[in-house]
PDB file of C-alpha atoms in Angstrom:
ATOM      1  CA  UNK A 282      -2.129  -2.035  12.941  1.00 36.00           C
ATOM      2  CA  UNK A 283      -0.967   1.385  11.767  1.00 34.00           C
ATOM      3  CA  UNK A 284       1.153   1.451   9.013  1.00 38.00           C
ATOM      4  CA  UNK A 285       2.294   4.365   6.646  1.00 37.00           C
ATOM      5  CA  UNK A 286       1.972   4.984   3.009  1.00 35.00           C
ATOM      6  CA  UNK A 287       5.793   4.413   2.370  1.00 41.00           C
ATOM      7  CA  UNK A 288       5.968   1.567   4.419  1.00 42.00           C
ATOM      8  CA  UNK A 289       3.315  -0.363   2.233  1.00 38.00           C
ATOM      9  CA  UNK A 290       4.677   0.831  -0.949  1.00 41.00           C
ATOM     10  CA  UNK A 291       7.764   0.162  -0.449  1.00 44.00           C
ATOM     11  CA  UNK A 292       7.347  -3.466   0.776  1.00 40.00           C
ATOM     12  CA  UNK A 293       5.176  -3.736  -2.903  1.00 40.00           C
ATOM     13  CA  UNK A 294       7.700  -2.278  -4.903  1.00 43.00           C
ATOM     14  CA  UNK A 295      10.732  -3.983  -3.775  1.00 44.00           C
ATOM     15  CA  UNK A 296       9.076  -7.310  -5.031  1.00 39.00           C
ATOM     16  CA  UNK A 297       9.136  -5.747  -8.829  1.00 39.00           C
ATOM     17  CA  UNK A 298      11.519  -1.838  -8.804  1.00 44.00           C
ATOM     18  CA  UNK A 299      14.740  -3.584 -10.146  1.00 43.00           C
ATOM     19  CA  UNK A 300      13.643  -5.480 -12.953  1.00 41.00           C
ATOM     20  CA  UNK A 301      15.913  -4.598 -15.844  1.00 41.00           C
ATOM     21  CA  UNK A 302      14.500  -2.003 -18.521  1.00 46.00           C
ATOM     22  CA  UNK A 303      14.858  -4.201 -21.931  1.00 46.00           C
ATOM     23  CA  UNK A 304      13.437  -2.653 -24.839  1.00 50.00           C
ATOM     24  CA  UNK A 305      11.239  -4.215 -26.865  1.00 51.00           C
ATOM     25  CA  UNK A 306       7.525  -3.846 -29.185  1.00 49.00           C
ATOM     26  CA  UNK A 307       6.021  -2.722 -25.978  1.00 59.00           C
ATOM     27  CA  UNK A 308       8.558  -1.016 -24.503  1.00 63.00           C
ATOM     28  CA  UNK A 309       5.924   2.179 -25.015  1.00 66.00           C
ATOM     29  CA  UNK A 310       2.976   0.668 -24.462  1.00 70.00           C
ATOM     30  CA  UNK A 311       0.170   2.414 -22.213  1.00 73.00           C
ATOM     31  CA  UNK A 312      -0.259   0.193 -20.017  1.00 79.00           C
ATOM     32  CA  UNK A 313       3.492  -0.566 -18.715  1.00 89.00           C
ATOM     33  CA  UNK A 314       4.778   0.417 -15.845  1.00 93.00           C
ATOM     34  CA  UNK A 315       8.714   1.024 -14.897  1.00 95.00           C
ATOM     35  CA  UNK A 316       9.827   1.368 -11.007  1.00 96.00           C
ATOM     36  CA  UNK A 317      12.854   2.427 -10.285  1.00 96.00           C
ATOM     37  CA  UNK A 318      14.773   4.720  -7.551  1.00 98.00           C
ATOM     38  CA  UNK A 319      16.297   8.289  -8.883  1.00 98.00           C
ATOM     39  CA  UNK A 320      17.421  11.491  -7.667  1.00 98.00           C
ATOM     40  CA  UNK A 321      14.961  14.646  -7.739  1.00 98.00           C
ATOM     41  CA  UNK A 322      16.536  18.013 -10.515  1.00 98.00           C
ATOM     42  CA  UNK A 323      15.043  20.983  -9.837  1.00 97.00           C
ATOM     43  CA  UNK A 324      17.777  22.447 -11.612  1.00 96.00           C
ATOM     44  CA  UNK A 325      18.821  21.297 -14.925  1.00 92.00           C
ATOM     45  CA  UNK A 326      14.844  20.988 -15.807  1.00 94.00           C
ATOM     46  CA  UNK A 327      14.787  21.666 -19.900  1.00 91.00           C
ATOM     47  CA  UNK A 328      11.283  24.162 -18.038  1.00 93.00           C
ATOM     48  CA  UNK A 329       9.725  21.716 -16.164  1.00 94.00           C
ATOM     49  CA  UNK A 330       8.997  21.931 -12.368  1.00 94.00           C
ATOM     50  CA  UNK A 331      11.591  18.470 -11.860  1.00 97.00           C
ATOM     51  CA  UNK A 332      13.248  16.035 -13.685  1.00 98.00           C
ATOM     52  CA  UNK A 333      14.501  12.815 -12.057  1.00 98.00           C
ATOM     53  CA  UNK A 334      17.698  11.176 -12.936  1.00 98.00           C
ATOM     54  CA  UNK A 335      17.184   7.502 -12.776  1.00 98.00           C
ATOM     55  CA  UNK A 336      20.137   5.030 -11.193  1.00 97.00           C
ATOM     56  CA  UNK A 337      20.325   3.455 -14.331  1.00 94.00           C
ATOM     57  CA  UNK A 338      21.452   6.444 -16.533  1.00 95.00           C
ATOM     58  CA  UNK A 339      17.851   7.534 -18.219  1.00 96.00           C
ATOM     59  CA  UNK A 340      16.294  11.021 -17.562  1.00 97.00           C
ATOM     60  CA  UNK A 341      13.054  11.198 -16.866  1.00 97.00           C
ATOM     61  CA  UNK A 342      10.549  14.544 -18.088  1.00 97.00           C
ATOM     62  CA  UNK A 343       7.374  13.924 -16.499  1.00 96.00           C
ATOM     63  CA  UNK A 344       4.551  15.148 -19.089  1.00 95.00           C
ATOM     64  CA  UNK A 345       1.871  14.344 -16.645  1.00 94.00           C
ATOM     65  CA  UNK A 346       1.909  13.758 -13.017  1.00 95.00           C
ATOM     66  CA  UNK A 347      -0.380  11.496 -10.962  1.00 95.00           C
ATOM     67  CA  UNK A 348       1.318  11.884  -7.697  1.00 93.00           C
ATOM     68  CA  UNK A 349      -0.244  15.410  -6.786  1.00 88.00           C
ATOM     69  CA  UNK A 350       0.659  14.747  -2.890  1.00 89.00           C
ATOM     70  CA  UNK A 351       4.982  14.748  -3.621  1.00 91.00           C
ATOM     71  CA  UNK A 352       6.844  17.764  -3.373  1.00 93.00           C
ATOM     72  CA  UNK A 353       9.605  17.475  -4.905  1.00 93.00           C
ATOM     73  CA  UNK A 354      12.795  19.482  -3.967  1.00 96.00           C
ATOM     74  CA  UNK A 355      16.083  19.101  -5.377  1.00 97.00           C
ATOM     75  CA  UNK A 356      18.184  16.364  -4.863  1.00 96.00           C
ATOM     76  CA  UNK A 357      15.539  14.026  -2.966  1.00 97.00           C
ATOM     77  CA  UNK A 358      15.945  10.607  -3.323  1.00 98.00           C
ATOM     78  CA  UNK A 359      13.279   8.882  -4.559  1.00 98.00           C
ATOM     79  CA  UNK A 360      11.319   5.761  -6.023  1.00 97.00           C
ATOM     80  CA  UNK A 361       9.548   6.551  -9.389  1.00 97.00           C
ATOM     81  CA  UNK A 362       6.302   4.318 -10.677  1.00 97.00           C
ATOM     82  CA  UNK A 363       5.962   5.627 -14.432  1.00 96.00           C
ATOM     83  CA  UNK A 364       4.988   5.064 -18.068  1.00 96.00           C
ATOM     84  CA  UNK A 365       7.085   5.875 -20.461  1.00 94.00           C
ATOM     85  CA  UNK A 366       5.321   7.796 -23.310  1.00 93.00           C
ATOM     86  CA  UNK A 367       8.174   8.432 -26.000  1.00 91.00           C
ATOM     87  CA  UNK A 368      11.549   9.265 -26.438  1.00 91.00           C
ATOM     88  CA  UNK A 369      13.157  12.942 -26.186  1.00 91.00           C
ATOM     89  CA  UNK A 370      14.435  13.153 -29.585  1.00 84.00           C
ATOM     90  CA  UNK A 371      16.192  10.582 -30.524  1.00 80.00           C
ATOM     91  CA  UNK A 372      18.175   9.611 -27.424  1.00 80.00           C
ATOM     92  CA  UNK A 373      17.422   5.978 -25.751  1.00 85.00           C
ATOM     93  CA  UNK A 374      18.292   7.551 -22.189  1.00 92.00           C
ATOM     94  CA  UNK A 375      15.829  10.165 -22.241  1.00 95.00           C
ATOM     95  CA  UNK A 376      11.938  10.313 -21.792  1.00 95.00           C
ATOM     96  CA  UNK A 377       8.592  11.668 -21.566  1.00 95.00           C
ATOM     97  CA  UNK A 378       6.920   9.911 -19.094  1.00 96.00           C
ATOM     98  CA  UNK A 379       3.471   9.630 -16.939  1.00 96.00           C
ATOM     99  CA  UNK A 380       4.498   9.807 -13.620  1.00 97.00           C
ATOM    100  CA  UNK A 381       2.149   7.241 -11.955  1.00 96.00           C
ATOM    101  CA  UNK A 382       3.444   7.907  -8.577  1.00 96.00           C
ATOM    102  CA  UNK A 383       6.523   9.014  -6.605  1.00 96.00           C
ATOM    103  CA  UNK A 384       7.866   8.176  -3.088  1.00 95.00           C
ATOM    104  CA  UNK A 385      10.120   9.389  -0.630  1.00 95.00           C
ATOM    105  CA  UNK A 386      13.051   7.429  -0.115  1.00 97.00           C
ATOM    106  CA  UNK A 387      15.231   8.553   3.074  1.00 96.00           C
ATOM    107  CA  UNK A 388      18.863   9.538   2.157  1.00 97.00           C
ATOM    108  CA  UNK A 389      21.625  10.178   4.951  1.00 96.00           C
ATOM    109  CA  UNK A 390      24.789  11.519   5.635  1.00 95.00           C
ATOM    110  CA  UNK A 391      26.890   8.942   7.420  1.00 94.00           C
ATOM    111  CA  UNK A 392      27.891  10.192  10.872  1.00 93.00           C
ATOM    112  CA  UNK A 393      30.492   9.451  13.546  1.00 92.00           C
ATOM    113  CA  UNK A 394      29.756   7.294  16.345  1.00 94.00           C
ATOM    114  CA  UNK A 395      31.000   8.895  19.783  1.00 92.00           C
ATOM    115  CA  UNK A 396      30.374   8.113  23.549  1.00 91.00           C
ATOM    116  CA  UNK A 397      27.572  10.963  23.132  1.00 94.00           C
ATOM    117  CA  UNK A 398      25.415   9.240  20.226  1.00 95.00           C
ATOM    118  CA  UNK A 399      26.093   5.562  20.488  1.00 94.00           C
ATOM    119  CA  UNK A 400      23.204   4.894  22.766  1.00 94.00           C
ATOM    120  CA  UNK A 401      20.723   7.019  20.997  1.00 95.00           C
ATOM    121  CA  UNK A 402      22.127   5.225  17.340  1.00 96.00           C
ATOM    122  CA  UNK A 403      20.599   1.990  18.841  1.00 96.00           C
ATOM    123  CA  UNK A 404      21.995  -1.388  19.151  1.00 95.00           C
ATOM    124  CA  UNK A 405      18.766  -3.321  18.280  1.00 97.00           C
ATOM    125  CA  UNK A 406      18.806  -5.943  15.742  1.00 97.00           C
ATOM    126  CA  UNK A 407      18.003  -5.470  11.984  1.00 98.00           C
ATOM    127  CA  UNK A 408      18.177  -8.217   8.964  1.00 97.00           C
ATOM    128  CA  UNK A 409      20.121  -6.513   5.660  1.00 97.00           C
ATOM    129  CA  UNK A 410      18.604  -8.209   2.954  1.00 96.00           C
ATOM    130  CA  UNK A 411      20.692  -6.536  -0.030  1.00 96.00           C
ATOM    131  CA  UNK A 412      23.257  -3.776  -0.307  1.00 96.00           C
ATOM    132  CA  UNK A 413      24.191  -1.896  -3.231  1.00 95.00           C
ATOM    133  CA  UNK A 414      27.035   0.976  -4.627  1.00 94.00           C
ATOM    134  CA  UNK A 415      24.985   3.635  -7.443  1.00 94.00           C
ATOM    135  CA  UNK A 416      27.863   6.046  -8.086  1.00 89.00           C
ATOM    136  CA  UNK A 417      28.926   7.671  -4.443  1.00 88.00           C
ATOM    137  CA  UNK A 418      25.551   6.431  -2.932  1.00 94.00           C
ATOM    138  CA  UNK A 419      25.371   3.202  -0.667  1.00 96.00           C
ATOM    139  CA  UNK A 420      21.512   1.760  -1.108  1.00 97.00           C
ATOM    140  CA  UNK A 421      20.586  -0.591   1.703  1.00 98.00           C
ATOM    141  CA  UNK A 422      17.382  -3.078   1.627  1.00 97.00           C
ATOM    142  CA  UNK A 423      16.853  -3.999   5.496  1.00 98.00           C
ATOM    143  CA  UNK A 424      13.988  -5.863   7.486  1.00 98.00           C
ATOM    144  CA  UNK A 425      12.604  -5.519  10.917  1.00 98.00           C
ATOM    145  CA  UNK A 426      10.378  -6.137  13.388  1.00 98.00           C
ATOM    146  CA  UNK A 427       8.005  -3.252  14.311  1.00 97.00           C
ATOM    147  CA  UNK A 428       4.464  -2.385  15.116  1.00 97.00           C
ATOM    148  CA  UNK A 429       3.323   1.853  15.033  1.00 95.00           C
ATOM    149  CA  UNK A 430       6.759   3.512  16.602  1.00 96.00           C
ATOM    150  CA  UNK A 431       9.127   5.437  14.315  1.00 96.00           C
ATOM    151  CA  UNK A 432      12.589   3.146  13.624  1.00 97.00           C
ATOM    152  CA  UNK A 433      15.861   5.070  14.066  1.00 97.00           C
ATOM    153  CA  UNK A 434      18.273   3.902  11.146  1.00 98.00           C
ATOM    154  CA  UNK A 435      21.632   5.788  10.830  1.00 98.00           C
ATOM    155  CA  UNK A 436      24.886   4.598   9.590  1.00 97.00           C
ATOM    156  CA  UNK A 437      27.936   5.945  11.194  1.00 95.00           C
ATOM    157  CA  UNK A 438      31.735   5.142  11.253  1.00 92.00           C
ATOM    158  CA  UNK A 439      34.775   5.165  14.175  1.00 85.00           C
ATOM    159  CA  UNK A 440      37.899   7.242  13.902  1.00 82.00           C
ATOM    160  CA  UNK A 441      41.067   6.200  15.133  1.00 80.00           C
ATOM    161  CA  UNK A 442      43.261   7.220  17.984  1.00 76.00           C
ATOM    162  CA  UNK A 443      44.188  10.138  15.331  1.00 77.00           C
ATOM    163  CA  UNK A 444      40.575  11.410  14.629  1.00 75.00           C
ATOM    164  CA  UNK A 445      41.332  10.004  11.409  1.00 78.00           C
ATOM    165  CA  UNK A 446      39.396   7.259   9.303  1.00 81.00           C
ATOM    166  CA  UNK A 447      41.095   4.142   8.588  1.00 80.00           C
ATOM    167  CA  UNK A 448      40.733   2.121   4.908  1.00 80.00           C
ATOM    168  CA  UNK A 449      39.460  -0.137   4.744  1.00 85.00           C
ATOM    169  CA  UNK A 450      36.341   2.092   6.268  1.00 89.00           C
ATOM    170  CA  UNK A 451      34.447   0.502   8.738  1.00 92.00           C
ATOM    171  CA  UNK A 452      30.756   1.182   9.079  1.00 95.00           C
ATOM    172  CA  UNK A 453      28.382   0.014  11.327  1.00 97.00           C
ATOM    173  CA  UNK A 454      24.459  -0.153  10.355  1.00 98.00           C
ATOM    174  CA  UNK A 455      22.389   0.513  13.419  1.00 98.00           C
ATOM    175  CA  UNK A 456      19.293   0.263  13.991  1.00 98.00           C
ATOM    176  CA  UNK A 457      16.972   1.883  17.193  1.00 97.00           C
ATOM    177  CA  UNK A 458      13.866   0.429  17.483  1.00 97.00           C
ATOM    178  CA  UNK A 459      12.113   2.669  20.409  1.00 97.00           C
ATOM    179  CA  UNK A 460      11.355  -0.549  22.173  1.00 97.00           C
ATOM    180  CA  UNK A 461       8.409  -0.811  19.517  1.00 98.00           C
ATOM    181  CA  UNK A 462       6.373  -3.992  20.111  1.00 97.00           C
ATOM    182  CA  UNK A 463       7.583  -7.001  17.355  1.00 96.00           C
ATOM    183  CA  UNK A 464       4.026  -7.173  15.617  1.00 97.00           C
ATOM    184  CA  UNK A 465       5.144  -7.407  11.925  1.00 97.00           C
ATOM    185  CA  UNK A 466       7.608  -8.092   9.858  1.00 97.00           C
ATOM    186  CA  UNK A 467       8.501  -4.704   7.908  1.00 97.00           C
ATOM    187  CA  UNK A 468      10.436  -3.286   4.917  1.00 96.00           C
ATOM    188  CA  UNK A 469      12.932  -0.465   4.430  1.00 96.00           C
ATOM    189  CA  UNK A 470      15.003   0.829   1.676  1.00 97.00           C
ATOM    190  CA  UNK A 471      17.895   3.798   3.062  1.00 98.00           C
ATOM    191  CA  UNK A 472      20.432   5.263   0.770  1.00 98.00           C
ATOM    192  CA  UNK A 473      23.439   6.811   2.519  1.00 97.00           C
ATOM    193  CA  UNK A 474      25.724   9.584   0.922  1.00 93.00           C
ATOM    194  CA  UNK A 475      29.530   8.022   0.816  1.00 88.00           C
ATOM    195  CA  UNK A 476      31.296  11.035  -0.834  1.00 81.00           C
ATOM    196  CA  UNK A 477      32.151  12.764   2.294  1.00 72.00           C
ATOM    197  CA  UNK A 478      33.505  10.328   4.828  1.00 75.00           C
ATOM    198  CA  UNK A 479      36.960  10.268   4.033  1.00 62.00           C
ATOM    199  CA  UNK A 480      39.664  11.998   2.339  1.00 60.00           C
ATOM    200  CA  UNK A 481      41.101   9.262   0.272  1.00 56.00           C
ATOM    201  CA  UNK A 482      44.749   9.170  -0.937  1.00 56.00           C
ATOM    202  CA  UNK A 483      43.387   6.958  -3.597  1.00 62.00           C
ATOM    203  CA  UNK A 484      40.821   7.298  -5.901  1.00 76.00           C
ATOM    204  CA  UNK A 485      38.863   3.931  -4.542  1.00 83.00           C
ATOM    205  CA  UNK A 486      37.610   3.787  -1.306  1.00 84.00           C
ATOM    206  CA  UNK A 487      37.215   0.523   0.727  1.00 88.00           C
ATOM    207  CA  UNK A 488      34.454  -0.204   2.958  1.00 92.00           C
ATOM    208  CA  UNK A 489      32.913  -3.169   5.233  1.00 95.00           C
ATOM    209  CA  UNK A 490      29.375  -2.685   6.655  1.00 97.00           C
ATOM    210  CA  UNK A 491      28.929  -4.303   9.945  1.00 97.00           C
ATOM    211  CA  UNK A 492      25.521  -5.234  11.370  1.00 97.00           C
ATOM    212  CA  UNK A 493      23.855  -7.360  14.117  1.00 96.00           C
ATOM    213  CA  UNK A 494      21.020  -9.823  12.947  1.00 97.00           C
ATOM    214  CA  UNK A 495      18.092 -10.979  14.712  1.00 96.00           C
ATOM    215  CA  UNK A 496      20.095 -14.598  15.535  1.00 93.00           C
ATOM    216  CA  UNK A 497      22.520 -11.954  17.231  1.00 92.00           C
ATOM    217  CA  UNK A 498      25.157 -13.013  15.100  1.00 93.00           C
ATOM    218  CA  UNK A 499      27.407 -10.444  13.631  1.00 94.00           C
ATOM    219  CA  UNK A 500      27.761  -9.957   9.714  1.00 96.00           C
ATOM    220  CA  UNK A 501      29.596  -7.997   7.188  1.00 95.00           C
ATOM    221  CA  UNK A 502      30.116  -6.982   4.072  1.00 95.00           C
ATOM    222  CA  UNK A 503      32.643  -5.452   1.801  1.00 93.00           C
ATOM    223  CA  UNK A 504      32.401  -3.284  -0.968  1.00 90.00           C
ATOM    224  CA  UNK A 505      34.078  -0.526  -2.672  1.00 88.00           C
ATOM    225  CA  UNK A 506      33.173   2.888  -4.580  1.00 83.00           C
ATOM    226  CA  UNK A 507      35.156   5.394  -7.005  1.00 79.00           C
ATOM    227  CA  UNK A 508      35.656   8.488  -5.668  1.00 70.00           C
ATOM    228  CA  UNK A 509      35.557  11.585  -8.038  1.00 66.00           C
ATOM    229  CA  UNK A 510      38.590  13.872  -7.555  1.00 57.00           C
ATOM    230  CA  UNK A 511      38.100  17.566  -7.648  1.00 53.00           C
TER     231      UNK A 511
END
């Protein structure tokens, strides 16, 4: 069986990455580790090579680095394995850390479905196992059968008769599969940029993602995110 790197790690860390940081006596200790997903600053880096700005609020300045085979570039979405080694000053939101390794996570614009791309987006089935809103970004946990083909996921919208997006927004998850053989029973974590699919009147958007499960049967689910107004 040929599986890759991300693919493995991922399916480890999603058993342990969203465990809830509560400090305590060994919230510093050596031989802890925190997992978490973040966005990649090249930017705003204090003089270091990155920074990465955790979901949860903390910033993380990576003292030492372990994970010598990530590039980073700016704005990459990623999963962070790390040790925290002490506090920057005397904020509780910002740390030196060990980074003890980093992976890619893949992070998409939404797109529209037309009669051009809907075959190419895939109709195969795909098993959503948690969704989640961090600030504009929509995080989706998904399973699937696969064996050593690349998966297609994309998540893409309809416009009306007007060109125009209707609210409540309605997405559709889909999922090509590349007629892959069903050997295994894999893992996948996708976060999708929401800021830029529609130009709300108000300042929360509406949405229902729509997806088709391996027992064929059609599911949803609604959620909702604030959009910042320039």
């Amino acid at each position: 069986m040929k599986r890759t790197f991300t693919e493995i790690s991922i399916a480890i860390i999603l058993l342990i990455s969203f465990a809830s940081c509560n400090k305590n006596d060994n919230y510093y200790s050596l031989g802890k580790i925190w997992i978490t997903m973040g966005l990649i600053d090249t930017i705003d880096t204090r003089g270091y090579d990155f920074v990465i700005k955790c979901d949860n609020g903390d910033t993380l300045f990576p003292l030492s680095n372990s994970a010598q085979h990530f590039v980073p570039r700016n704005k990459q979405r990623v999963i962070v394995n790390y040790t925290i080694l002490d506090e920057v000053g005397e904020s509780d939101k910002t740390f030196y850390v060990k980074i003890n390794d980093l992976n890619n996570v893949t992070f998409k614009d939404i797109i529209a479905i037309s009669a051009q791309n809907t075959d190419s987006l895939g109709n195969d089935p795909v098993n959503i196992t948690d969704i989640w809103m961090v600030g504009d970004m929509l995080n989706i946990e998904f399973m699937y059968y696969g064996y050593q083909k690349i998966h297609f996921i994309n998540l893409g919208y309809k416009t009306n008769q007007k060109g125009t997006i209707d609210e409540p927004v309605e997405l559709e998850f889909r999922h090509n599969a590349n007629s892959d053989n069903k050997a295994y029973y894999l893992k996948g974590i996708v976060t999708f940029r929401m800021d830029n699919i529609i130009e709300a009147k108000n300042d929360t958007i509406n949405f229902t993602v729509n997806w088709i499960g391996y027992d064929q049967v059609e599911n949803q689910r609604h959620g909702s995110f604030y959009q910042q107004k320039q």
